[in-house]
Coordinates of C-alpha atoms in Angstrom, one line a residue:
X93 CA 0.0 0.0 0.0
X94 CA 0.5 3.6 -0.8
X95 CA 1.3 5.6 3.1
X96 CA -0.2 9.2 2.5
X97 CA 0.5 12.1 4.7
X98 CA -2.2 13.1 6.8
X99 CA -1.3 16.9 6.0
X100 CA -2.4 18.6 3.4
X101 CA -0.3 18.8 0.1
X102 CA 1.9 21.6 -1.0
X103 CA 2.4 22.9 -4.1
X104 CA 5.8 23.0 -5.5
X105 CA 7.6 26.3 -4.5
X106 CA 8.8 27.5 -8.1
X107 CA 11.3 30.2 -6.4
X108 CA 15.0 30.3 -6.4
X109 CA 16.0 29.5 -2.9
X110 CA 17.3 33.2 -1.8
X111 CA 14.0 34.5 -2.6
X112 CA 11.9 31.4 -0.6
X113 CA 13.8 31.9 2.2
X114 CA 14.4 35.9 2.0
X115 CA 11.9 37.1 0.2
X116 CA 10.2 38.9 3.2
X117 CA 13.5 39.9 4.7
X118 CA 13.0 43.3 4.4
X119 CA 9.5 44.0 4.4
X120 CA 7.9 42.0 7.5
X121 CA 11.0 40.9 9.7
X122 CA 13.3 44.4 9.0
X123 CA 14.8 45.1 12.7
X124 CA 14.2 41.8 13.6
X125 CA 18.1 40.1 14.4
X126 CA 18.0 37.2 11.7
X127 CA 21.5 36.3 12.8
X128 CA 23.6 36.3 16.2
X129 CA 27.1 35.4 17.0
X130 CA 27.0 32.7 19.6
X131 CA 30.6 33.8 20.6
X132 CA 31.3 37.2 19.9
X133 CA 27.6 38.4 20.4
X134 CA 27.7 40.6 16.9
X135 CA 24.6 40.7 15.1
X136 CA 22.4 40.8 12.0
X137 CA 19.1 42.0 11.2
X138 CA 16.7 40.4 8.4
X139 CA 17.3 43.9 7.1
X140 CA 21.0 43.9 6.8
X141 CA 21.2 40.3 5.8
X142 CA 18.8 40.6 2.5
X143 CA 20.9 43.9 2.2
X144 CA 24.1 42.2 2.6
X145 CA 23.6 38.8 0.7
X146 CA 22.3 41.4 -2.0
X147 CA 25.8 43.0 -2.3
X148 CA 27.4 39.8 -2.2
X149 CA 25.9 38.7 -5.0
X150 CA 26.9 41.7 -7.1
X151 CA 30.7 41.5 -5.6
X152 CA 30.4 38.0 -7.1
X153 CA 28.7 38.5 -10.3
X154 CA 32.0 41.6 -11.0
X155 CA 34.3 39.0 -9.7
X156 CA 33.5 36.8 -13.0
X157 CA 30.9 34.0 -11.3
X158 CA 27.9 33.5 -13.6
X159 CA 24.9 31.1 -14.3
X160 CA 26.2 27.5 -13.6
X161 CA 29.5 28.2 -12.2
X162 CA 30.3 26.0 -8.9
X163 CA 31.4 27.9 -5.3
X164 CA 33.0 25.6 -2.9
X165 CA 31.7 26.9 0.7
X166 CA 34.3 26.1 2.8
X167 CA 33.7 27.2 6.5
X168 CA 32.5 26.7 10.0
X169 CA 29.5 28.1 11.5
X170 CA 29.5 31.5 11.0
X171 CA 27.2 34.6 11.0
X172 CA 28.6 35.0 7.6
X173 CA 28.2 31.6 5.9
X174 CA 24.3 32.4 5.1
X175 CA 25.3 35.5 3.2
X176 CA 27.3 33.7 0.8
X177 CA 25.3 31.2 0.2
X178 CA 22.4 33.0 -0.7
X179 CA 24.9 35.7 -2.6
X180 CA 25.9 33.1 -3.9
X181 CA 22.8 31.6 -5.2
X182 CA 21.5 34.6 -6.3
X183 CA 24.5 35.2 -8.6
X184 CA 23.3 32.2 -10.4
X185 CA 26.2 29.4 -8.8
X186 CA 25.8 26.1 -7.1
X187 CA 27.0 25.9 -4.1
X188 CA 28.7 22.8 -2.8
X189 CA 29.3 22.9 0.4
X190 CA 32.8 21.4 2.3
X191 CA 33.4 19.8 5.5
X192 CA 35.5 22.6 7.4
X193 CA 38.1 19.9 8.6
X194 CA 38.8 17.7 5.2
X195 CA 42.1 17.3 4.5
X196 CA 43.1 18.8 1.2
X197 CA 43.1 15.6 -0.5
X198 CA 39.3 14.9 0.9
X199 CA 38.6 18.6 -0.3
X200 CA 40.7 18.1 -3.8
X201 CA 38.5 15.3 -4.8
X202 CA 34.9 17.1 -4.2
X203 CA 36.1 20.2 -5.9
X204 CA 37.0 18.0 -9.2
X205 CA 34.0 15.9 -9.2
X206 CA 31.4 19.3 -8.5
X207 CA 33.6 20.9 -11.6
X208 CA 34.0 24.2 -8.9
X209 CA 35.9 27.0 -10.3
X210 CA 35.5 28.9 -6.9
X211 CA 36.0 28.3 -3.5
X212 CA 35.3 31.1 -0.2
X213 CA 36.5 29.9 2.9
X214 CA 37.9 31.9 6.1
X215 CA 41.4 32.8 6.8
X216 CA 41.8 30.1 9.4
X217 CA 41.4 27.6 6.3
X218 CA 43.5 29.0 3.9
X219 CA 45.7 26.8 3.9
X220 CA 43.9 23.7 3.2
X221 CA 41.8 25.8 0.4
X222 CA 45.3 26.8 -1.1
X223 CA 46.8 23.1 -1.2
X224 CA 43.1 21.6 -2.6
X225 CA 43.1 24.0 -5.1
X226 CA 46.5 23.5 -6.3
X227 CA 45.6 19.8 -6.2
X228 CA 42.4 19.9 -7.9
X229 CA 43.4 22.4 -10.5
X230 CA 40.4 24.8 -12.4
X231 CA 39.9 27.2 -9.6
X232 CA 39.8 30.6 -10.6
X233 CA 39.9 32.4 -7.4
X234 CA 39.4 32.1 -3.6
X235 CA 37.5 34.2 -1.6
X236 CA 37.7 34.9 2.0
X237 CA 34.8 35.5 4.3
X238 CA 36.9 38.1 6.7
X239 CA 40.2 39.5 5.0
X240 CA 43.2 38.1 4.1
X241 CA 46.1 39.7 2.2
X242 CA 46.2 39.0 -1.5
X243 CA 42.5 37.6 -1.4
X244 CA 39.1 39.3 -2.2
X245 CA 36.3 39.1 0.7
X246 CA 32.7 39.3 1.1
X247 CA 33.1 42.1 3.4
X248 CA 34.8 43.8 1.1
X249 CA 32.1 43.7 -1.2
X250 CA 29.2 44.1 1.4
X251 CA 30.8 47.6 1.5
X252 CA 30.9 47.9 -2.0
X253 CA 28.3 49.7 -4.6
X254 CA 27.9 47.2 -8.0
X255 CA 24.9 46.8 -10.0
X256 CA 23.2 43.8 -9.2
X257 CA 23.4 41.0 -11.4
X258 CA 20.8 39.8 -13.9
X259 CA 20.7 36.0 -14.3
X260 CA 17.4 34.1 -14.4
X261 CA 16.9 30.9 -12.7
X262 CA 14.7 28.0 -13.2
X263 CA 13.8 26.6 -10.0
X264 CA 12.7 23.3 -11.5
X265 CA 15.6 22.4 -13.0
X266 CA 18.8 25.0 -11.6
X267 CA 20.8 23.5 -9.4
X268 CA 20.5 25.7 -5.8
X269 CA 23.1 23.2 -4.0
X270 CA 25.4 20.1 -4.5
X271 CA 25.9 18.5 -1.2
X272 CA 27.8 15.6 -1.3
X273 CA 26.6 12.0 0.6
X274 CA 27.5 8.5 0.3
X275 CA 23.4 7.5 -0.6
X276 CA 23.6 3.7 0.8
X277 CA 27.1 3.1 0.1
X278 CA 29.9 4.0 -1.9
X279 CA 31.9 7.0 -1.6
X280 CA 30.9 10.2 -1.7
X281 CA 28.7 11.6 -4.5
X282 CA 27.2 15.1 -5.6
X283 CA 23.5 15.1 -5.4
X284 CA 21.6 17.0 -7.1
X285 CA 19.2 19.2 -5.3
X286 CA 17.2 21.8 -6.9
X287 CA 16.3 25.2 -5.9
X288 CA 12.1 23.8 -6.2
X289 CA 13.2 20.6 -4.1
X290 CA 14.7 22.5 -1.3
X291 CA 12.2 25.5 -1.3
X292 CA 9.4 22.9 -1.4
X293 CA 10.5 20.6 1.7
X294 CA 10.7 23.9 3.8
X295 CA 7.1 24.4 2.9
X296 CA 6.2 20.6 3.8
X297 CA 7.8 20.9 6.9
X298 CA 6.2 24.1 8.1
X299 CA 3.2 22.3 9.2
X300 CA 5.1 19.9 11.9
X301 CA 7.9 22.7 13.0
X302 CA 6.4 26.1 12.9
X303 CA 8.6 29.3 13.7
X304 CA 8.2 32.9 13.5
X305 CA 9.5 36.2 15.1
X306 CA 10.0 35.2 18.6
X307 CA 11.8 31.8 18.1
X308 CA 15.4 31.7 18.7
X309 CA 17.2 28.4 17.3
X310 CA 20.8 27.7 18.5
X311 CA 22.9 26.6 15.0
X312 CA 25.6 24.2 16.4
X313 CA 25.2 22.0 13.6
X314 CA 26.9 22.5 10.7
X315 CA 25.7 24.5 8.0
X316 CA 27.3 22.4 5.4
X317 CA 25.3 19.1 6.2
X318 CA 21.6 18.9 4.3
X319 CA 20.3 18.8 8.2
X320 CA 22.1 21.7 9.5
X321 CA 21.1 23.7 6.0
X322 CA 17.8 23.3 6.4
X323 CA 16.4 23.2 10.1
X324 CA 19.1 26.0 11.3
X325 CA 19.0 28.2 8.2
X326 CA 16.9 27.8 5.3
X327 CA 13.7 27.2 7.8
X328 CA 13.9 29.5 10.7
X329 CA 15.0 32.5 8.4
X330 CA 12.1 31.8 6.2
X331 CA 9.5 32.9 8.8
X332 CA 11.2 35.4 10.6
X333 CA 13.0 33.6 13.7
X334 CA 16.5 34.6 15.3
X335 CA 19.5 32.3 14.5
X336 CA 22.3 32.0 17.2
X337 CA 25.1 30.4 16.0
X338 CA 28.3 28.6 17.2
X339 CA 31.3 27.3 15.3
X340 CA 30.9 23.8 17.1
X341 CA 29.5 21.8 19.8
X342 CA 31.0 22.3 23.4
X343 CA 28.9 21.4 26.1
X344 CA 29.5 24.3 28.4
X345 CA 29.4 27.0 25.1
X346 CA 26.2 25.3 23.9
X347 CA 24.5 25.8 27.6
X348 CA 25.9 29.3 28.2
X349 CA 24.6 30.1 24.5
X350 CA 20.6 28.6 25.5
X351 CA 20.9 30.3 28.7
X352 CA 22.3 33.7 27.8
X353 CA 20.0 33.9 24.2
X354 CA 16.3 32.2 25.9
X355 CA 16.4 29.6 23.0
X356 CA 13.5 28.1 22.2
X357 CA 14.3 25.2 19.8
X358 CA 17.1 22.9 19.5
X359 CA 18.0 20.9 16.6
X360 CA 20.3 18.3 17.6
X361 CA 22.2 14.7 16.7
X362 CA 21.7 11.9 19.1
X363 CA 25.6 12.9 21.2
X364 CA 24.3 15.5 22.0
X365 CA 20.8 14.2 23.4
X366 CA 23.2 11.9 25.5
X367 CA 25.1 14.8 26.6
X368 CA 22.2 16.7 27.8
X369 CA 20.2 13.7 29.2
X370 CA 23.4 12.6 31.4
X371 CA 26.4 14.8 32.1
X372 CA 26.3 16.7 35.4
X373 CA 27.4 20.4 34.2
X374 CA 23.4 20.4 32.3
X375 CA 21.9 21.6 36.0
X376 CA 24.3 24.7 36.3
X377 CA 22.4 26.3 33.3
X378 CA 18.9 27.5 33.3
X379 CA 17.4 25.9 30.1
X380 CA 13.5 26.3 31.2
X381 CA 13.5 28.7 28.3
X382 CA 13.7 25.8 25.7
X383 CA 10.3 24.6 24.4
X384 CA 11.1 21.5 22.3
X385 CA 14.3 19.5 21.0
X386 CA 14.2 17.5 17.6
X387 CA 17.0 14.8 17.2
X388 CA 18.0 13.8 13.7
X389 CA 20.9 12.2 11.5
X390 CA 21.2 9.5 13.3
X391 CA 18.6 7.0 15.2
X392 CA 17.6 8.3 18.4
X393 CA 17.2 5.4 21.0
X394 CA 13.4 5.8 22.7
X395 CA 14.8 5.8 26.0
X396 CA 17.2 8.2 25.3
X397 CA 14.7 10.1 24.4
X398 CA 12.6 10.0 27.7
X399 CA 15.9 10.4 29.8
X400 CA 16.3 13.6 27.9
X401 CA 12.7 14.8 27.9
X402 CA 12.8 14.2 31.8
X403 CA 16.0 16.0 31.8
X404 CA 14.7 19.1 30.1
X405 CA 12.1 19.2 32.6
X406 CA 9.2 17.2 30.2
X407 CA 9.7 19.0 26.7
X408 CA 9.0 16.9 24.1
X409 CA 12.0 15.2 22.8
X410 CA 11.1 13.7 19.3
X411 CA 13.2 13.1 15.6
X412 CA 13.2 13.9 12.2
X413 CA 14.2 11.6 9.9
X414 CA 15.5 11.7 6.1
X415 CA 18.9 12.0 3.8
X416 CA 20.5 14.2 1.9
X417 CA 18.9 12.6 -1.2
X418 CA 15.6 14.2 0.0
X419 CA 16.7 17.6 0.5
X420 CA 16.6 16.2 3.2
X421 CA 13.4 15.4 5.1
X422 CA 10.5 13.2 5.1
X423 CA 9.1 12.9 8.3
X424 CA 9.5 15.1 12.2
X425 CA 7.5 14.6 15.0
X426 CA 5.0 17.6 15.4
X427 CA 6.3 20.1 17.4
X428 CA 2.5 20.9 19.0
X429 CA 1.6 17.4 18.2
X430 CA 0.2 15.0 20.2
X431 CA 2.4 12.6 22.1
X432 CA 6.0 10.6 20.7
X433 CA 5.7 7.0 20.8
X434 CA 8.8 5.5 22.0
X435 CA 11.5 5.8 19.3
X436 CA 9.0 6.9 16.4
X437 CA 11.0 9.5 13.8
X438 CA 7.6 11.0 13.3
X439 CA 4.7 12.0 10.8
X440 CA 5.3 11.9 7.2
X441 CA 5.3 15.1 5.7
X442 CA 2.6 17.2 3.5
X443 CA 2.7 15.9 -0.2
X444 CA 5.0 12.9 0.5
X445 CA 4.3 9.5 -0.7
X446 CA 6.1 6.1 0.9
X447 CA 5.8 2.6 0.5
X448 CA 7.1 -0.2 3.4
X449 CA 8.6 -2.7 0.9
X450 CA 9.6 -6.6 1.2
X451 CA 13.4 -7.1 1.8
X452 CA 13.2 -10.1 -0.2
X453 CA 10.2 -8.5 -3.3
X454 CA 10.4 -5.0 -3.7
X455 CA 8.0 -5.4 -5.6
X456 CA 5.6 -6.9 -2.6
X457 CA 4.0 -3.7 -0.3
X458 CA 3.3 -4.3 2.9
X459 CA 1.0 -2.9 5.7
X460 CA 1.1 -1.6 9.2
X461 CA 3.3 -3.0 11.5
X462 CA 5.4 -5.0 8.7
X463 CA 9.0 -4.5 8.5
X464 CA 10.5 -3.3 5.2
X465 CA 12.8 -1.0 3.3
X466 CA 11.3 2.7 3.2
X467 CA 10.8 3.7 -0.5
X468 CA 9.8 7.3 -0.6
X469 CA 8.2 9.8 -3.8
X470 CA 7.8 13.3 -3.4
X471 CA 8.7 16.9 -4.9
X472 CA 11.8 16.3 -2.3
X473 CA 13.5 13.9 -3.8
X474 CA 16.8 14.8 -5.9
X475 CA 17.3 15.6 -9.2
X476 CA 20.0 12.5 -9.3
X477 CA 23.8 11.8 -8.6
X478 CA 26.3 14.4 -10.3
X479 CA 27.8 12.4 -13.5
X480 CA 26.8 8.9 -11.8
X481 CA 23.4 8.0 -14.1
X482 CA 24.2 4.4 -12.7
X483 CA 24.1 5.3 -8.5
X484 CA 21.1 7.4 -9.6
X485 CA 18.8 4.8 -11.4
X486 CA 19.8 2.2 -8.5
X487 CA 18.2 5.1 -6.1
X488 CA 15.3 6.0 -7.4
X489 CA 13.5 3.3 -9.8
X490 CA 11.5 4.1 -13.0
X491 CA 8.4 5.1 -11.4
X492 CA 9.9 8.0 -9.0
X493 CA 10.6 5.7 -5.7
X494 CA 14.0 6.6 -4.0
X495 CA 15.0 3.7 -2.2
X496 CA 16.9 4.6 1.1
X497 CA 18.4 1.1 2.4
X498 CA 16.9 1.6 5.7
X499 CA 14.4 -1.1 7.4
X500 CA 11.3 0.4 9.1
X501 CA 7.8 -0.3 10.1
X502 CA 4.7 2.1 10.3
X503 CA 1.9 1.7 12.6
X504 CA -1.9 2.0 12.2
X505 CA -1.2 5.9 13.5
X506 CA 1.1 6.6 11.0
X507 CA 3.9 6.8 12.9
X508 CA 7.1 5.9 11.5
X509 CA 9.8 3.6 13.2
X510 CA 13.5 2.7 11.7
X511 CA 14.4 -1.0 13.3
X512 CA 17.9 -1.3 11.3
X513 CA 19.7 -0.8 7.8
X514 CA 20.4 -3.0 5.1
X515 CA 22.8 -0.1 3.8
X516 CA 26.5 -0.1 4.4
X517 CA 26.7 3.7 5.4
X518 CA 28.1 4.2 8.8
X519 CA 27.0 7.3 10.9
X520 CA 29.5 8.6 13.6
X521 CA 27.8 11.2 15.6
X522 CA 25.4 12.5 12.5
X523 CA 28.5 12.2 9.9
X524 CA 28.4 10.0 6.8
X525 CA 30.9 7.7 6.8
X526 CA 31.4 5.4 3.7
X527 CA 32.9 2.0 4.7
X528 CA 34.4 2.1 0.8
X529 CA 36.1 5.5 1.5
X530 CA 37.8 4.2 4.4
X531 CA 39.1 0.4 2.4
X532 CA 40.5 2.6 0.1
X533 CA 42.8 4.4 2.0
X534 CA 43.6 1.5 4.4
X535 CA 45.0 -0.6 1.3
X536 CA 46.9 2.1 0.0
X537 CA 49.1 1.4 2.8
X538 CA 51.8 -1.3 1.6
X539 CA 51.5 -2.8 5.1
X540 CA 48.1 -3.4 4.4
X541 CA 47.3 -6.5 1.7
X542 CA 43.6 -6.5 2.5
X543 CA 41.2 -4.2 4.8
X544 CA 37.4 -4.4 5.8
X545 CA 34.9 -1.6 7.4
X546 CA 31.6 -1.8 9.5
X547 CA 29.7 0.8 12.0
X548 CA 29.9 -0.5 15.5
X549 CA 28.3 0.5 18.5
X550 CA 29.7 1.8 21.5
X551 CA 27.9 1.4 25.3
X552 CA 26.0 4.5 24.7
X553 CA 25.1 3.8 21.3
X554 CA 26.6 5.5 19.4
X555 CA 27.8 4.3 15.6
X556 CA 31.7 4.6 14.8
X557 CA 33.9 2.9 12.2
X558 CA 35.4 -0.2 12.8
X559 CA 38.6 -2.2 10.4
X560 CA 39.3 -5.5 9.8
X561 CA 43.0 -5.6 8.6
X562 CA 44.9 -8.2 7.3
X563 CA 48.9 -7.7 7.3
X564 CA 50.8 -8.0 4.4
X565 CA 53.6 -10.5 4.3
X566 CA 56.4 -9.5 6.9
X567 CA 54.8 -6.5 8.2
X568 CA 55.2 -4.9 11.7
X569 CA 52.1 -3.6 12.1
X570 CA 50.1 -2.5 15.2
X571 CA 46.3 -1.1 15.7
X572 CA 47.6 2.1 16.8
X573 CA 49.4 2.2 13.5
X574 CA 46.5 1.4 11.6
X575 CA 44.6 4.2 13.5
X576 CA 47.2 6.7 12.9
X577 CA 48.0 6.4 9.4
X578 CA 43.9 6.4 8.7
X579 CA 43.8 9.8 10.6
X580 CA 46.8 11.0 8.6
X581 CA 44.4 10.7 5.6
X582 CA 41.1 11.7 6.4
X583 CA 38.7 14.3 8.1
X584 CA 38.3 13.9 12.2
X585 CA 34.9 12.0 12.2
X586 CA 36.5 9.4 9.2
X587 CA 38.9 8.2 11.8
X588 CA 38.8 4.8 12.3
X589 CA 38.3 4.0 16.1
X590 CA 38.9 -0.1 16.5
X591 CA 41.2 -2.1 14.9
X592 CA 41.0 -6.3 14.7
X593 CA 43.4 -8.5 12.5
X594 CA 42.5 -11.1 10.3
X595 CA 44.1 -13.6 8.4
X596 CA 41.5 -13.2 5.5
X597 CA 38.8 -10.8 4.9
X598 CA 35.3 -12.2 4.2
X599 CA 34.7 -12.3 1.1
X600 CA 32.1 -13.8 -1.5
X601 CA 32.9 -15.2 -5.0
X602 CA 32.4 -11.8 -6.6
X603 CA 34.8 -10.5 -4.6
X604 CA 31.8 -8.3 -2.3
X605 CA 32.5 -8.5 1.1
X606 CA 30.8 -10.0 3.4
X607 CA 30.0 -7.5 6.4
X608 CA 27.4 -9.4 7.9
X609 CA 29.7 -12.2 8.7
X610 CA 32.0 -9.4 9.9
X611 CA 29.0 -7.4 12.3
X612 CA 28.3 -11.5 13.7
X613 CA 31.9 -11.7 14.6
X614 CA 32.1 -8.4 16.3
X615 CA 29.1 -9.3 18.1
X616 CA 30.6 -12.7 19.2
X617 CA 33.5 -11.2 20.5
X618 CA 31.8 -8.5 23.2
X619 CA 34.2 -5.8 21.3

């Protein structure tokens, strides 16, 4: 059967995404702070940032970026990362946006495959931004966000007076962003995500998570991720609420910021749920003023959940749940709604569509209560994998259904459950990790004649990467020499954390290896 929302449908949003997001910057929201320094305590108004992203735009457009270009965003949080994305949408780029800590190899690769000619980053990262782009080759400039000798900036040309720019964009088909996710396995890829698909999903989720003036969300996710994009920017700054943002998650900083600013929302990855449900330092910091909390990225146990609601003094506590694929979401508990069953991810969304299928006949539906893979079709889903027609058609199928890997059942409420995942993707703290991405650069070591990666839990729950080695002849090798030589190689959250020896990888007669053989044998062993 055919699982409908119980919302009513949206249309598509035909609207570039600077104009569905800040289209009433200026006219309704003016004074209002849009934007707040977590850290520093500067801040924007809706105002100055439809002002500012404006000018930005045209700084770009004189700079020599038109229609279809590529912009690498490379940066942390920052009170100026909204203004050049949206400058830089409006100029007529895609943006892809970049993990602040990949190595210049990791960065390298994404700026070749996205075809970017620009990258803006920060000062901090300028050196990792130089050595990609020398690595990567076809970048024609790179940009700063504050100053840096020898480098053009966006506050430079927020103080600048350039006519705008005239480019016309086609919501449907123009290309708004190009983040980059594993899907269900593989290494990374580009996907495809229109300006229509990303406007639209902020409409469908406006039912389930209203916000207006008055709200104040705390951004310690990162912008970069679909998650982070979309709850922390795109959605609060489409209806008028104030954005506090950090550069990253510490525990103390992240209370000081809800106490200090009255936030009212939280948008968070299950860590950071366990943080607040359990470490002591939480009841030094008044955090009455928070109304609600909405875990994504990851599976949130149930009784997490409760042990954080109680925590929080009896907020509700409830998920979202998608992938980048969907720009990003399908499904979020009501904020207003009516009680969270235990461990639900929530209500499918207005004008979504989604199947529970067999995991032996995909072409078999099943019913309430059965467990399946989640098959999803909607004005959400992407357009399709950058230059990868093949990892696209295995997605989504003829007839529109994208096909995330994950096992879940539905109940006769309509509540949606994820029980496991038939995909290979590992997720540390939120992060995509590919299991592929990691082999690769564990056999590039001559010391290494054969490697293996799974997700394995730790006591808490939470997901990290895992490698089965096998030596090659005559080496010395140790596990802390495995571990180091990975982190040498790849961003922080890539690093592989537990390290086993083998004499033989599992493998079946095509050469695929066997991971479930390898998740029994961790299991076995108590590791």
């Amino acid at each position: 059967m055919v699982f409908q929302s119980e919302y009513a449908a949206v249309p598509p949003v035909e609207l570039p995404i600077h104009e569905a997001v800040l289209g009433r910057a200026s006219a309704e929201f003016g004074d209002t702070p849009a934007l707040i320094d977590g850290v520093e305590g500067r801040s924007l108004s809706y105002a100055q940032l439809d002002s500012f992203h404006r000018k930005v735009a045209a700084g770009l457009a004189d700079a020599g970026v038109g229609k279809g270009d590529v912009i690498a965003l490379h940066s942390p949080n920052t009170i100026l990362w909204p203004i050049a994305f949206y400058g830089a949408t409006r100029a007529g780029a895609t943006v892809t946006t970049v993990h602040p800590l990949y190595t210049p190899e990791e960065f390298a690769q994404q700026l070749r495959d996205a075809g970017a000619s620009w990258i803006i980053t920060v000062s901090l990262l300028l050196p990792v931004a130089r050595a990609a782009a020398e690595l990567a080759g076809g970048i024609r400039e790179i940009i700063v966000c504050d100053q840096a000798e020898g480098h053009r900036s966006l506050l430079g040309m927020v103080g600048a007076e350039l006519p705008d720019p005239d480019v016309e964009i086609d919501p449907v088909e123009d290309l708004a962003v190009l983040p980059y996710s594993s899907g269900t396995t593989g290494v990374p890829k580009g996907v495809m995500l229109t300006h229509c698909s990303v406007a639209t999903n902020l409409a469908q989720l406006h039912p389930t998570m209203p916000m207006g003036p008055g709200d104040r969300i705390l951004a310690v996710l990162p912008f970069f991720h679909a998650y982070g994009l979309t709850a922390l920017l795109n959605a609060p700054l489409s209806h008028g609420a104030t954005v506090v943002v950090l550069p990253k998650f510490e525990l103390e900083g992240f209370l000081t910021a809800i106490e200090k600013h009255r936030i009212t929302g939280l948008y968070v990855v299950p860590p950071i749920a366990l943080a607040l449900a359990k470490h002591p330092v939480v009841d030094r910091f008044d955090v009455s003023s928070v109304r609600y909390v909405i875990s994504a990225a990851a599976p949130l146990d149930g009784e997490l959940a409760a042990a954080c609601s109680a925590r929080l003094g009896g907020i509700p506590v409830g998920q979202g749940y998608g992938m980048t694929e969907l720009s990003p979401a399908t499904h979020v508990t009501p904020v207003d709604g009516p009680p969270i069953p235990n461990g639900s991810v929530g209500k499918l969304l207005a004008g979504t569509e989604m199947r529970i299928v067999s995991l032996d006949d995909p072409a078999v539906d099943l019913g309430p209560g059965e467990e399946g893979e989640v098959v999803f079709r909607g004005p959400q889903v992407m357009k399709g994998y950058l230059g990868r027609p093949e990892a696209t058609t295995a997605m989504i199928d003829e007839d529109g259904w994208l096909h995330t890997g994950d096992v879940g059942r539905v109940d006769e409420d309509g509540w949606l459950f994820i029980v496991d995942r038939v995909k290979e993707l590992i997720k540390y703290k939120g992060f995509q990790v590919a299991p592929a991405e990691l082999e690769a650069v564990l056999i590039a070591d001559p010391r290494i004649a054969d490697a293996a990666v799974i997700g394995v839990y730790d006591a808490d729950g939470n997901e990290f990467p895992k490698a089965y080695v096998v030596r090659a002849p005559g080496a010395d090798l140790t596990a802390e020499d495995v571990k180091t030589y990975v982190a040498e190689h790849v961003a922080p959250h890539k690093k592989v954390r537990a390290v086993e020896f083998l004499e033989a990888v599992p493998r079946a007669a095509t050469g695929k290896i066997l991971r479930r053989e390898l998740r029994q044998r961790n299991q076995e062993s108590g590791a």
